[in-house]
Coordinates of C-alpha atoms in Angstrom, one line a residue:
Chain A
X1 CA 9.1 2.7 -32.4
X2 CA 12.5 3.2 -31.1
X3 CA 15.3 2.3 -32.9
X4 CA 18.9 1.6 -33.1
X5 CA 21.2 1.0 -35.5
X6 CA 24.6 -0.1 -34.0
X7 CA 27.7 -1.1 -36.1
X8 CA 29.9 -2.6 -37.1
X9 CA 28.6 -6.5 -35.8
X10 CA 31.3 -7.7 -36.0
X11 CA 35.0 -6.4 -35.6
X12 CA 37.5 -8.9 -35.5
X13 CA 41.5 -6.3 -34.5
X14 CA 44.4 -6.6 -33.2
X15 CA 46.5 -6.0 -29.8
X16 CA 47.0 -2.7 -29.7
X17 CA 45.0 -1.1 -32.7
X18 CA 41.7 1.6 -31.9
X19 CA 38.4 1.3 -32.4
X20 CA 35.3 3.4 -32.6
X21 CA 32.0 2.0 -32.4
X22 CA 28.5 3.2 -33.9
X23 CA 24.8 3.8 -32.9
X24 CA 21.9 5.9 -34.5
X25 CA 18.8 6.3 -34.3
X26 CA 16.6 8.9 -35.8
X27 CA 14.4 8.8 -32.1
X28 CA 16.0 10.9 -29.1
X29 CA 16.5 9.5 -25.6
X30 CA 17.0 10.6 -21.6
X31 CA 20.4 8.6 -21.8
X32 CA 22.2 6.4 -23.7
X33 CA 23.9 3.7 -21.7
X34 CA 26.8 1.5 -22.7
X35 CA 26.9 -2.3 -21.5
X36 CA 29.1 -5.2 -21.8
X37 CA 28.2 -8.4 -21.8
X38 CA 30.5 -11.7 -21.3
X39 CA 28.8 -14.6 -22.8
X40 CA 26.6 -16.8 -20.9
X41 CA 26.4 -13.7 -18.1
X42 CA 24.6 -10.3 -18.5
X43 CA 25.4 -7.0 -19.4
X44 CA 27.5 -4.8 -17.8
X45 CA 26.9 -1.0 -17.9
X46 CA 30.2 0.6 -19.3
X47 CA 28.6 4.0 -18.9
X48 CA 26.0 6.3 -19.3
X49 CA 25.5 9.2 -21.2
X50 CA 22.6 12.4 -20.7
X51 CA 23.5 15.4 -22.0
X52 CA 23.8 16.3 -25.2
X53 CA 27.7 16.0 -26.6
X54 CA 28.4 15.3 -23.2
X55 CA 31.7 12.9 -23.1
X56 CA 33.8 10.5 -20.9
X57 CA 36.4 8.4 -20.9
X58 CA 36.7 5.1 -18.8
X59 CA 40.9 4.3 -19.1
X60 CA 40.7 3.9 -22.8
X61 CA 37.6 3.7 -23.5
X62 CA 35.7 7.6 -24.6
X63 CA 32.3 7.7 -24.7
X64 CA 30.4 10.4 -26.7
X65 CA 26.4 11.4 -27.3
X66 CA 25.5 13.5 -30.1
X67 CA 24.6 17.0 -29.4
X68 CA 20.8 15.9 -30.9
X69 CA 20.7 12.9 -28.1
X70 CA 20.1 10.6 -31.3
X71 CA 23.7 8.9 -31.8
X72 CA 26.8 8.2 -29.4
X73 CA 29.8 6.7 -30.3
X74 CA 32.4 4.2 -28.6
X75 CA 36.5 4.8 -29.1
X76 CA 38.6 2.5 -27.5
X77 CA 42.5 3.4 -27.4
X78 CA 45.0 0.3 -28.5
X79 CA 43.4 -2.7 -27.3
X80 CA 44.0 -5.4 -25.6
X81 CA 43.0 -9.1 -25.4
X82 CA 40.7 -8.0 -22.1
X83 CA 38.4 -6.3 -24.3
X84 CA 37.2 -8.9 -26.0
X85 CA 33.1 -9.1 -25.3
X86 CA 29.5 -8.3 -26.9
X87 CA 29.6 -4.7 -27.0
X88 CA 25.6 -3.1 -26.1
X89 CA 23.7 0.3 -26.4
X90 CA 20.8 0.5 -25.4
X91 CA 19.0 3.6 -24.7
X92 CA 16.2 5.3 -22.0
X93 CA 12.9 7.4 -22.4
X94 CA 12.0 9.9 -24.3
X95 CA 8.4 8.1 -24.5
X96 CA 9.0 5.4 -23.4
X97 CA 10.8 6.1 -20.4
X98 CA 11.5 3.6 -18.3
X99 CA 11.8 0.8 -21.6
X100 CA 15.8 0.4 -23.1
X101 CA 15.7 -0.3 -26.1
X102 CA 18.9 -2.0 -27.2
X103 CA 21.2 -1.6 -30.6
X104 CA 21.8 -4.8 -32.2
X105 CA 25.9 -5.2 -30.1
X106 CA 29.3 -5.7 -31.5
X107 CA 31.0 -8.8 -31.1
X108 CA 34.7 -7.3 -30.5
X109 CA 37.3 -9.5 -30.3
X110 CA 41.1 -8.3 -30.4
X111 CA 44.0 -10.7 -31.2
X112 CA 47.2 -11.5 -28.9
Chain B
X1 CA 25.8 -6.0 -1.0
X2 CA 24.3 -8.6 -3.9
X3 CA 23.6 -7.7 -6.9
X4 CA 20.2 -8.9 -9.5
X5 CA 20.5 -12.1 -8.4
X6 CA 18.3 -14.3 -11.3
X7 CA 16.3 -18.1 -10.2
X8 CA 16.9 -21.1 -12.2
X9 CA 19.8 -20.3 -14.3
X10 CA 19.4 -23.2 -16.6
X11 CA 15.8 -24.5 -17.3
X12 CA 14.2 -27.2 -20.5
X13 CA 10.9 -27.3 -20.8
X14 CA 9.4 -29.3 -22.9
X15 CA 7.0 -27.5 -26.4
X16 CA 3.4 -26.2 -24.7
X17 CA 4.4 -26.5 -20.9
X18 CA 4.6 -23.0 -18.3
X19 CA 7.5 -22.0 -16.4
X20 CA 8.4 -19.1 -14.0
X21 CA 10.9 -17.3 -13.9
X22 CA 12.1 -14.7 -10.8
X23 CA 14.3 -12.0 -9.3
X24 CA 16.0 -10.1 -7.0
X25 CA 16.6 -6.5 -7.1
X26 CA 20.1 -5.1 -6.5
X27 CA 18.9 -3.1 -2.8
X28 CA 17.6 -0.5 -2.9
X29 CA 16.1 -0.4 -6.3
X30 CA 12.7 -0.4 -7.1
X31 CA 11.9 -0.9 -10.1
X32 CA 12.5 -4.0 -12.2
X33 CA 12.3 -4.8 -16.1
X34 CA 12.6 -8.5 -17.9
X35 CA 13.7 -8.5 -21.2
X36 CA 14.7 -11.6 -23.3
X37 CA 17.7 -12.0 -25.6
X38 CA 17.7 -14.2 -27.9
X39 CA 21.2 -15.7 -29.5
X40 CA 23.4 -12.6 -30.8
X41 CA 21.1 -10.7 -30.8
X42 CA 20.3 -7.3 -28.3
X43 CA 18.0 -7.9 -25.9
X44 CA 14.6 -6.8 -26.6
X45 CA 12.5 -5.6 -23.5
X46 CA 9.4 -7.3 -22.2
X47 CA 7.9 -5.5 -19.4
X48 CA 8.8 -2.7 -16.7
X49 CA 7.6 -3.5 -12.9
X50 CA 6.9 -0.6 -10.7
X51 CA 5.2 -0.1 -7.1
X52 CA 3.8 -3.8 -8.2
X53 CA 2.2 -2.1 -10.9
X54 CA 3.2 -3.3 -15.2
X55 CA 4.5 0.1 -16.1
X56 CA 5.4 -0.4 -19.7
X57 CA 5.2 -3.8 -21.6
X58 CA 7.0 -4.5 -24.7
X59 CA 5.7 -5.9 -28.1
X60 CA 5.4 -9.3 -26.1
X61 CA 2.0 -11.5 -26.6
X62 CA -0.2 -11.9 -23.5
X63 CA 1.4 -15.7 -23.0
X64 CA 4.3 -13.1 -21.2
X65 CA 3.2 -12.2 -18.0
X66 CA 5.3 -11.3 -14.5
X67 CA 4.1 -10.1 -10.9
X68 CA 6.9 -7.9 -8.8
X69 CA 5.8 -8.1 -4.7
X70 CA 5.7 -5.5 -1.9
X71 CA 10.1 -6.3 -1.5
X72 CA 10.5 -5.6 -4.9
X73 CA 11.3 -8.4 -6.5
X74 CA 9.6 -10.2 -9.2
X75 CA 8.5 -13.9 -11.6
X76 CA 8.1 -13.7 -15.0
X77 CA 5.4 -16.0 -16.6
X78 CA 5.5 -17.8 -19.8
X79 CA 2.9 -20.2 -20.8
X80 CA 2.2 -22.1 -23.9
X81 CA 5.3 -22.3 -24.3
X82 CA 7.0 -22.3 -27.4
X83 CA 9.8 -23.2 -29.3
X84 CA 10.6 -19.3 -29.9
X85 CA 10.7 -18.5 -26.5
X86 CA 14.0 -20.6 -26.1
X87 CA 15.7 -17.9 -25.6
X88 CA 17.8 -16.0 -22.0
X89 CA 16.0 -14.1 -20.4
X90 CA 17.2 -11.1 -18.5
X91 CA 16.4 -9.3 -15.0
X92 CA 17.7 -5.4 -15.1
X93 CA 16.7 -3.5 -11.5
X94 CA 16.9 0.5 -11.4
X95 CA 16.5 2.9 -9.3
X96 CA 14.9 7.1 -10.4
X97 CA 13.4 4.1 -13.6
X98 CA 17.5 3.8 -14.5
X99 CA 17.7 6.9 -15.8
X100 CA 21.7 6.6 -14.7
X101 CA 21.8 2.6 -15.5
X102 CA 20.3 -0.9 -15.0
X103 CA 22.1 -3.4 -13.2
X104 CA 21.7 -7.0 -14.6
X105 CA 21.2 -10.4 -13.7
X106 CA 22.9 -12.9 -14.7
X107 CA 20.4 -14.8 -16.7
X108 CA 17.9 -17.4 -17.5
X109 CA 19.2 -19.7 -20.1
X110 CA 15.4 -20.8 -20.8
X111 CA 15.5 -24.2 -23.9
X112 CA 12.1 -25.1 -25.4
X113 CA 12.2 -28.7 -27.1

């Protein structure tokens, strides 16, 4: 059984602060995907990382895939209230190609 | 281009009843997956359909079944509903088995009373 441990579960910060969310597993994934979900909506894909060691930037968001393709991180620089939401990491593949294994999510609140 | 559409958006059922949820995938996508998301949790994989066949299944009982039609749309059926089946049910569509990501619908909020 593949598991993804996501931390922290909750983050409450002030506007302008930086933060990092972590996703760790003992399993190897074909890709690691990050989603953001608003209340009452489905998750929206932010980025996919495929290659070990890969780093992708999306404006103030930086995503990294571990060298062994077992872990990933999301770093947000100068957080804004509009960043508030549920952030989910999801691993694809390994022994269950096609199935996404989600972490439990990080609820981020950015106070103005 | 319409994204993934699910219907209905909300549903209230009584324990023991049966329910059918529907999903139309994003144009050009041939793979449909269903997830169950309890409040405050990440989505849990139920099963995936490709070429009208169930390719993979998560740890869900046989009360959960599905179907994919030739136009790639899909249904999720749940029989003998339990209170614990109350959740947000998400449909995700993808191509190439989702290596580069999946597109999710807005979900169906199922409440079992």
